[in-house]
């Protein structure tokens, strides 16, 4: 019996090491993709807008020409400022710092609903309480990844985010009406996003529960 238990424990340790090694590769790959995405956004949006501004200024050989180009220069600068604010929001949302987790998530949800044609609702029960900055940032990233999974994989057209504040805990439920998935396969490579969320919530001393079916979609419950 001792020999069987030892073999079983060794097998679980090996599987755990393989899982977290794969998770490490997933996170590194995710980080590189984020760097590439930010680089492309800077090049495609801000870089091009600033090139237009430079060209218009260089072609303004006199005051009258500059007056004619002024509107286009202002429009290009407005686009640049808007794009830069979006990039900064994705890196570290200022609204998270100023207004807290609930308002930041509601703003994020509004942007996703608008950009991806999804019907999203965000509601709050209880009185919102500010968490420490690290906890708010971790929870924001967890929710951000949850919503990213919804519009990338679930084929849902609706989702619902509910914050439940009490004296002792914060619960956040995120549900959608998508196609769902087999929760027994969470350790599979395509579910490393969920594993990443699970590890982040553990760092905060919290827990995550998942329920998912083909008929009812997916529901994630986070509690800290």
PDB file of C-alpha atoms in Angstrom:
ATOM      1  CA  UNK A   1       0.000   0.000   0.000  1.00  0.00           C
ATOM      2  CA  UNK A   2       2.852   2.391   0.893  1.00  0.00           C
ATOM      3  CA  UNK A   3       4.513   1.602  -2.440  1.00  0.00           C
ATOM      4  CA  UNK A   4       1.263   2.304  -4.346  1.00  0.00           C
ATOM      5  CA  UNK A   5       0.738   5.588  -2.489  1.00  0.00           C
ATOM      6  CA  UNK A   6       4.321   6.650  -3.174  1.00  0.00           C
ATOM      7  CA  UNK A   7       3.932   5.935  -6.906  1.00  0.00           C
ATOM      8  CA  UNK A   8       0.618   7.833  -6.916  1.00  0.00           C
ATOM      9  CA  UNK A   9       2.174  10.822  -5.155  1.00  0.00           C
ATOM     10  CA  UNK A  10       5.145  10.845  -7.533  1.00  0.00           C
ATOM     11  CA  UNK A  11       2.784  10.748 -10.513  1.00  0.00           C
ATOM     12  CA  UNK A  12       0.756  13.676  -9.156  1.00  0.00           C
ATOM     13  CA  UNK A  13       3.932  15.689  -8.536  1.00  0.00           C
ATOM     14  CA  UNK A  14       5.143  15.036 -12.099  1.00  0.00           C
ATOM     15  CA  UNK A  15       1.736  15.992 -13.545  1.00  0.00           C
ATOM     16  CA  UNK A  16       1.668  19.150 -11.413  1.00  0.00           C
ATOM     17  CA  UNK A  17       5.185  20.130 -12.540  1.00  0.00           C
ATOM     18  CA  UNK A  18       4.243  19.564 -16.188  1.00  0.00           C
ATOM     19  CA  UNK A  19       1.058  21.590 -15.793  1.00  0.00           C
ATOM     20  CA  UNK A  20       2.773  24.588 -14.222  1.00  0.00           C
ATOM     21  CA  UNK A  21       5.695  24.402 -16.626  1.00  0.00           C
ATOM     22  CA  UNK A  22       3.167  24.590 -19.453  1.00  0.00           C
ATOM     23  CA  UNK A  23       1.407  27.451 -17.650  1.00  0.00           C
ATOM     24  CA  UNK A  24       4.740  29.282 -17.432  1.00  0.00           C
ATOM     25  CA  UNK A  25       5.216  28.877 -21.200  1.00  0.00           C
ATOM     26  CA  UNK A  26       1.637  30.042 -21.771  1.00  0.00           C
ATOM     27  CA  UNK A  27       2.194  33.198 -19.688  1.00  0.00           C
ATOM     28  CA  UNK A  28       5.493  33.947 -21.436  1.00  0.00           C
ATOM     29  CA  UNK A  29       3.833  33.495 -24.827  1.00  0.00           C
ATOM     30  CA  UNK A  30       0.930  35.686 -23.697  1.00  0.00           C
ATOM     31  CA  UNK A  31       3.380  38.381 -22.565  1.00  0.00           C
ATOM     32  CA  UNK A  32       5.193  38.347 -25.917  1.00  0.00           C
ATOM     33  CA  UNK A  33       1.889  38.602 -27.777  1.00  0.00           C
ATOM     34  CA  UNK A  34       0.904  41.569 -25.620  1.00  0.00           C
ATOM     35  CA  UNK A  35       4.209  43.286 -26.423  1.00  0.00           C
ATOM     36  CA  UNK A  36       3.637  42.629 -30.126  1.00  0.00           C
ATOM     37  CA  UNK A  37       0.054  43.931 -29.912  1.00  0.00           C
ATOM     38  CA  UNK A  38       1.115  47.137 -28.161  1.00  0.00           C
ATOM     39  CA  UNK A  39       3.935  47.621 -30.658  1.00  0.00           C
ATOM     40  CA  UNK A  40       1.550  47.233 -33.592  1.00  0.00           C
ATOM     41  CA  UNK A  41      -0.956  49.634 -32.003  1.00  0.00           C
ATOM     42  CA  UNK A  42       1.756  52.238 -31.480  1.00  0.00           C
ATOM     43  CA  UNK A  43       2.966  51.819 -35.049  1.00  0.00           C
ATOM     44  CA  UNK A  44      -0.387  51.565 -36.820  1.00  0.00           C
ATOM     45  CA  UNK A  45      -2.336  54.240 -34.954  1.00  0.00           C
ATOM     46  CA  UNK A  46      -0.086  56.708 -33.152  1.00  0.00           C
ATOM     47  CA  UNK A  47       2.847  56.359 -35.558  1.00  0.00           C
ATOM     48  CA  UNK A  48       0.693  56.992 -38.621  1.00  0.00           C
ATOM     49  CA  UNK A  49      -1.176  59.894 -37.023  1.00  0.00           C
ATOM     50  CA  UNK A  50       2.066  61.605 -36.020  1.00  0.00           C
ATOM     51  CA  UNK A  51       3.448  61.059 -39.536  1.00  0.00           C
ATOM     52  CA  UNK A  52       0.406  62.876 -40.930  1.00  0.00           C
ATOM     53  CA  UNK A  53       0.953  65.749 -38.492  1.00  0.00           C
ATOM     54  CA  UNK A  54       4.628  66.001 -39.410  1.00  0.00           C
ATOM     55  CA  UNK A  55       3.866  65.939 -43.142  1.00  0.00           C
ATOM     56  CA  UNK A  56       1.184  68.623 -42.824  1.00  0.00           C
ATOM     57  CA  UNK A  57       3.470  70.854 -40.765  1.00  0.00           C
ATOM     58  CA  UNK A  58       6.376  70.410 -43.217  1.00  0.00           C
ATOM     59  CA  UNK A  59       4.114  71.277 -46.149  1.00  0.00           C
ATOM     60  CA  UNK A  60       2.869  74.420 -44.411  1.00  0.00           C
ATOM     61  CA  UNK A  61       5.391  76.710 -46.078  1.00  0.00           C
ATOM     62  CA  UNK A  62       3.532  79.856 -45.039  1.00  0.00           C
ATOM     63  CA  UNK A  63       0.855  81.001 -42.622  1.00  0.00           C
ATOM     64  CA  UNK A  64      -2.033  80.654 -45.099  1.00  0.00           C
ATOM     65  CA  UNK A  65      -1.112  77.056 -45.924  1.00  0.00           C
ATOM     66  CA  UNK A  66      -0.829  76.248 -42.231  1.00  0.00           C
ATOM     67  CA  UNK A  67      -4.316  77.638 -41.633  1.00  0.00           C
ATOM     68  CA  UNK A  68      -5.669  75.351 -44.350  1.00  0.00           C
ATOM     69  CA  UNK A  69      -3.916  72.325 -42.827  1.00  0.00           C
ATOM     70  CA  UNK A  70      -4.777  73.195 -39.234  1.00  0.00           C
ATOM     71  CA  UNK A  71      -8.052  71.269 -39.166  1.00  0.00           C
ATOM     72  CA  UNK A  72      -6.418  68.068 -40.445  1.00  0.00           C
ATOM     73  CA  UNK A  73      -3.544  68.480 -37.970  1.00  0.00           C
ATOM     74  CA  UNK A  74      -5.993  68.907 -35.073  1.00  0.00           C
ATOM     75  CA  UNK A  75      -8.023  65.876 -36.207  1.00  0.00           C
ATOM     76  CA  UNK A  76      -4.865  63.737 -36.402  1.00  0.00           C
ATOM     77  CA  UNK A  77      -3.770  64.877 -32.928  1.00  0.00           C
ATOM     78  CA  UNK A  78      -7.246  64.129 -31.493  1.00  0.00           C
ATOM     79  CA  UNK A  79      -7.031  60.587 -32.898  1.00  0.00           C
ATOM     80  CA  UNK A  80      -3.521  60.214 -31.472  1.00  0.00           C
ATOM     81  CA  UNK A  81      -4.641  61.285 -27.995  1.00  0.00           C
ATOM     82  CA  UNK A  82      -7.650  58.920 -28.124  1.00  0.00           C
ATOM     83  CA  UNK A  83      -5.518  55.954 -29.245  1.00  0.00           C
ATOM     84  CA  UNK A  84      -2.872  56.694 -26.614  1.00  0.00           C
ATOM     85  CA  UNK A  85      -5.504  56.820 -23.873  1.00  0.00           C
ATOM     86  CA  UNK A  86      -6.834  53.414 -24.985  1.00  0.00           C
ATOM     87  CA  UNK A  87      -3.356  51.889 -24.890  1.00  0.00           C
ATOM     88  CA  UNK A  88      -2.719  53.357 -21.435  1.00  0.00           C
ATOM     89  CA  UNK A  89      -6.114  52.100 -20.252  1.00  0.00           C
ATOM     90  CA  UNK A  90      -5.196  48.560 -21.279  1.00  0.00           C
ATOM     91  CA  UNK A  91      -1.833  48.796 -19.480  1.00  0.00           C
ATOM     92  CA  UNK A  92      -3.218  50.172 -16.204  1.00  0.00           C
ATOM     93  CA  UNK A  93      -6.664  51.772 -16.201  1.00  0.00           C
ATOM     94  CA  UNK A  94      -6.645  55.168 -14.501  1.00  0.00           C
ATOM     95  CA  UNK A  95     -10.304  54.712 -13.575  1.00  0.00           C
ATOM     96  CA  UNK A  96      -9.227  51.685 -11.503  1.00  0.00           C
ATOM     97  CA  UNK A  97      -6.919  53.917  -9.510  1.00  0.00           C
ATOM     98  CA  UNK A  98      -9.432  56.756  -9.183  1.00  0.00           C
ATOM     99  CA  UNK A  99     -12.832  55.054  -8.861  1.00  0.00           C
ATOM    100  CA  UNK A 100     -12.159  51.464  -7.822  1.00  0.00           C
ATOM    101  CA  UNK A 101     -12.729  47.977  -9.184  1.00  0.00           C
ATOM    102  CA  UNK A 102     -16.478  48.086  -9.832  1.00  0.00           C
ATOM    103  CA  UNK A 103     -16.398  51.311 -11.875  1.00  0.00           C
ATOM    104  CA  UNK A 104     -13.338  50.113 -13.820  1.00  0.00           C
ATOM    105  CA  UNK A 105     -15.054  46.820 -14.690  1.00  0.00           C
ATOM    106  CA  UNK A 106     -18.251  48.607 -15.697  1.00  0.00           C
ATOM    107  CA  UNK A 107     -16.235  50.866 -17.999  1.00  0.00           C
ATOM    108  CA  UNK A 108     -14.389  47.833 -19.427  1.00  0.00           C
ATOM    109  CA  UNK A 109     -17.693  46.020 -19.993  1.00  0.00           C
ATOM    110  CA  UNK A 110     -19.182  49.037 -21.784  1.00  0.00           C
ATOM    111  CA  UNK A 111     -16.169  49.154 -24.134  1.00  0.00           C
ATOM    112  CA  UNK A 112     -16.358  45.423 -24.881  1.00  0.00           C
ATOM    113  CA  UNK A 113     -20.122  45.527 -25.455  1.00  0.00           C
ATOM    114  CA  UNK A 114     -19.718  48.433 -27.841  1.00  0.00           C
ATOM    115  CA  UNK A 115     -16.711  47.073 -29.760  1.00  0.00           C
ATOM    116  CA  UNK A 116     -17.761  43.410 -30.018  1.00  0.00           C
ATOM    117  CA  UNK A 117     -21.544  43.853 -30.361  1.00  0.00           C
ATOM    118  CA  UNK A 118     -22.291  41.939 -27.143  1.00  0.00           C
ATOM    119  CA  UNK A 119     -25.096  42.678 -24.726  1.00  0.00           C
ATOM    120  CA  UNK A 120     -23.299  43.027 -21.395  1.00  0.00           C
ATOM    121  CA  UNK A 121     -24.678  44.108 -18.004  1.00  0.00           C
ATOM    122  CA  UNK A 122     -22.772  45.005 -14.843  1.00  0.00           C
ATOM    123  CA  UNK A 123     -24.590  45.287 -11.513  1.00  0.00           C
ATOM    124  CA  UNK A 124     -23.643  45.749  -7.881  1.00  0.00           C
ATOM    125  CA  UNK A 125     -25.295  44.461  -4.698  1.00  0.00           C
ATOM    126  CA  UNK A 126     -24.182  45.998  -1.421  1.00  0.00           C
ATOM    127  CA  UNK A 127     -21.940  49.008  -0.871  1.00  0.00           C
ATOM    128  CA  UNK A 128     -18.738  49.000  -2.980  1.00  0.00           C
ATOM    129  CA  UNK A 129     -15.584  48.851  -0.872  1.00  0.00           C
ATOM    130  CA  UNK A 130     -12.112  49.751  -2.107  1.00  0.00           C
ATOM    131  CA  UNK A 131      -9.557  46.940  -1.971  1.00  0.00           C
ATOM    132  CA  UNK A 132      -5.818  47.469  -1.758  1.00  0.00           C
ATOM    133  CA  UNK A 133      -4.291  48.510  -5.136  1.00  0.00           C
ATOM    134  CA  UNK A 134      -2.666  45.130  -5.844  1.00  0.00           C
ATOM    135  CA  UNK A 135      -5.879  43.200  -5.153  1.00  0.00           C
ATOM    136  CA  UNK A 136      -7.908  45.551  -7.359  1.00  0.00           C
ATOM    137  CA  UNK A 137      -5.411  45.209 -10.209  1.00  0.00           C
ATOM    138  CA  UNK A 138      -5.304  41.394  -9.892  1.00  0.00           C
ATOM    139  CA  UNK A 139      -9.101  41.156  -9.841  1.00  0.00           C
ATOM    140  CA  UNK A 140      -9.361  43.528 -12.798  1.00  0.00           C
ATOM    141  CA  UNK A 141      -6.956  41.344 -14.844  1.00  0.00           C
ATOM    142  CA  UNK A 142      -8.903  38.215 -13.869  1.00  0.00           C
ATOM    143  CA  UNK A 143     -12.182  39.779 -15.019  1.00  0.00           C
ATOM    144  CA  UNK A 144     -10.517  41.135 -18.160  1.00  0.00           C
ATOM    145  CA  UNK A 145      -9.345  37.625 -19.076  1.00  0.00           C
ATOM    146  CA  UNK A 146     -12.803  36.217 -18.303  1.00  0.00           C
ATOM    147  CA  UNK A 147     -14.446  38.673 -20.699  1.00  0.00           C
ATOM    148  CA  UNK A 148     -11.750  38.009 -23.297  1.00  0.00           C
ATOM    149  CA  UNK A 149     -12.615  34.295 -23.140  1.00  0.00           C
ATOM    150  CA  UNK A 150     -16.300  35.116 -23.640  1.00  0.00           C
ATOM    151  CA  UNK A 151     -15.873  37.048 -26.885  1.00  0.00           C
ATOM    152  CA  UNK A 152     -13.118  34.755 -28.222  1.00  0.00           C
ATOM    153  CA  UNK A 153     -14.444  31.294 -27.402  1.00  0.00           C
ATOM    154  CA  UNK A 154     -17.991  31.181 -26.022  1.00  0.00           C
ATOM    155  CA  UNK A 155     -20.010  32.334 -29.083  1.00  0.00           C
ATOM    156  CA  UNK A 156     -22.239  34.128 -26.576  1.00  0.00           C
ATOM    157  CA  UNK A 157     -24.236  37.246 -27.383  1.00  0.00           C
ATOM    158  CA  UNK A 158     -25.002  38.130 -23.757  1.00  0.00           C
ATOM    159  CA  UNK A 159     -23.064  38.193 -20.505  1.00  0.00           C
ATOM    160  CA  UNK A 160     -23.713  39.399 -16.978  1.00  0.00           C
ATOM    161  CA  UNK A 161     -21.291  40.616 -14.282  1.00  0.00           C
ATOM    162  CA  UNK A 162     -22.517  40.875 -10.707  1.00  0.00           C
ATOM    163  CA  UNK A 163     -20.542  42.283  -7.762  1.00  0.00           C
ATOM    164  CA  UNK A 164     -21.771  41.245  -4.297  1.00  0.00           C
ATOM    165  CA  UNK A 165     -20.155  43.232  -1.483  1.00  0.00           C
ATOM    166  CA  UNK A 166     -20.613  42.178   2.145  1.00  0.00           C
ATOM    167  CA  UNK A 167     -18.817  42.984   5.404  1.00  0.00           C
ATOM    168  CA  UNK A 168     -16.533  39.964   5.069  1.00  0.00           C
ATOM    169  CA  UNK A 169     -16.169  39.211   1.363  1.00  0.00           C
ATOM    170  CA  UNK A 170     -16.488  40.252  -2.244  1.00  0.00           C
ATOM    171  CA  UNK A 171     -18.112  37.843  -4.696  1.00  0.00           C
ATOM    172  CA  UNK A 172     -18.023  38.418  -8.439  1.00  0.00           C
ATOM    173  CA  UNK A 173     -20.133  36.285 -10.768  1.00  0.00           C
ATOM    174  CA  UNK A 174     -19.576  36.362 -14.534  1.00  0.00           C
ATOM    175  CA  UNK A 175     -22.011  34.386 -16.645  1.00  0.00           C
ATOM    176  CA  UNK A 176     -22.720  34.070 -20.382  1.00  0.00           C
ATOM    177  CA  UNK A 177     -25.181  32.282 -22.663  1.00  0.00           C
ATOM    178  CA  UNK A 178     -22.488  30.683 -24.826  1.00  0.00           C
ATOM    179  CA  UNK A 179     -21.704  27.111 -25.840  1.00  0.00           C
ATOM    180  CA  UNK A 180     -19.912  26.154 -22.611  1.00  0.00           C
ATOM    181  CA  UNK A 181     -17.112  23.613 -22.268  1.00  0.00           C
ATOM    182  CA  UNK A 182     -16.113  20.471 -20.389  1.00  0.00           C
ATOM    183  CA  UNK A 183     -14.830  21.601 -16.983  1.00  0.00           C
ATOM    184  CA  UNK A 184     -12.961  18.295 -16.566  1.00  0.00           C
ATOM    185  CA  UNK A 185     -10.541  19.463 -19.267  1.00  0.00           C
ATOM    186  CA  UNK A 186      -9.425  22.709 -17.621  1.00  0.00           C
ATOM    187  CA  UNK A 187      -5.807  21.503 -17.513  1.00  0.00           C
ATOM    188  CA  UNK A 188      -5.946  21.232 -21.308  1.00  0.00           C
ATOM    189  CA  UNK A 189      -3.724  23.748 -23.152  1.00  0.00           C
ATOM    190  CA  UNK A 190      -6.659  25.800 -24.441  1.00  0.00           C
ATOM    191  CA  UNK A 191      -7.840  26.419 -20.866  1.00  0.00           C
ATOM    192  CA  UNK A 192      -4.579  27.780 -19.457  1.00  0.00           C
ATOM    193  CA  UNK A 193      -6.284  31.176 -19.235  1.00  0.00           C
ATOM    194  CA  UNK A 194      -8.625  29.669 -16.619  1.00  0.00           C
ATOM    195  CA  UNK A 195      -5.693  28.092 -14.794  1.00  0.00           C
ATOM    196  CA  UNK A 196      -3.963  31.481 -14.763  1.00  0.00           C
ATOM    197  CA  UNK A 197      -7.080  33.094 -13.247  1.00  0.00           C
ATOM    198  CA  UNK A 198      -7.290  30.337 -10.645  1.00  0.00           C
ATOM    199  CA  UNK A 199      -3.678  30.900  -9.585  1.00  0.00           C
ATOM    200  CA  UNK A 200      -4.164  34.667  -9.379  1.00  0.00           C
ATOM    201  CA  UNK A 201      -7.218  34.336  -7.152  1.00  0.00           C
ATOM    202  CA  UNK A 202      -5.303  31.945  -4.870  1.00  0.00           C
ATOM    203  CA  UNK A 203      -2.584  34.591  -4.426  1.00  0.00           C
ATOM    204  CA  UNK A 204      -5.305  36.881  -3.047  1.00  0.00           C
ATOM    205  CA  UNK A 205      -6.445  34.146  -0.651  1.00  0.00           C
ATOM    206  CA  UNK A 206      -9.652  33.652  -2.617  1.00  0.00           C
ATOM    207  CA  UNK A 207     -11.254  30.909  -4.653  1.00  0.00           C
ATOM    208  CA  UNK A 208     -12.854  30.358  -8.054  1.00  0.00           C
ATOM    209  CA  UNK A 209     -15.735  28.055  -8.977  1.00  0.00           C
ATOM    210  CA  UNK A 210     -16.720  27.157 -12.538  1.00  0.00           C
ATOM    211  CA  UNK A 211     -19.925  25.679 -13.907  1.00  0.00           C
ATOM    212  CA  UNK A 212     -20.466  25.199 -17.620  1.00  0.00           C
ATOM    213  CA  UNK A 213     -22.916  23.323 -19.838  1.00  0.00           C
ATOM    214  CA  UNK A 214     -23.835  23.425 -23.507  1.00  0.00           C
ATOM    215  CA  UNK A 215     -27.375  24.500 -22.616  1.00  0.00           C
ATOM    216  CA  UNK A 216     -26.783  27.159 -19.958  1.00  0.00           C
ATOM    217  CA  UNK A 217     -23.416  28.613 -20.926  1.00  0.00           C
ATOM    218  CA  UNK A 218     -20.640  29.290 -18.420  1.00  0.00           C
ATOM    219  CA  UNK A 219     -20.673  30.835 -14.957  1.00  0.00           C
ATOM    220  CA  UNK A 220     -17.548  31.855 -13.029  1.00  0.00           C
ATOM    221  CA  UNK A 221     -17.745  32.766  -9.350  1.00  0.00           C
ATOM    222  CA  UNK A 222     -14.798  34.518  -7.705  1.00  0.00           C
ATOM    223  CA  UNK A 223     -14.708  35.113  -3.962  1.00  0.00           C
ATOM    224  CA  UNK A 224     -12.154  36.956  -1.833  1.00  0.00           C
TER     225      UNK A 224
END
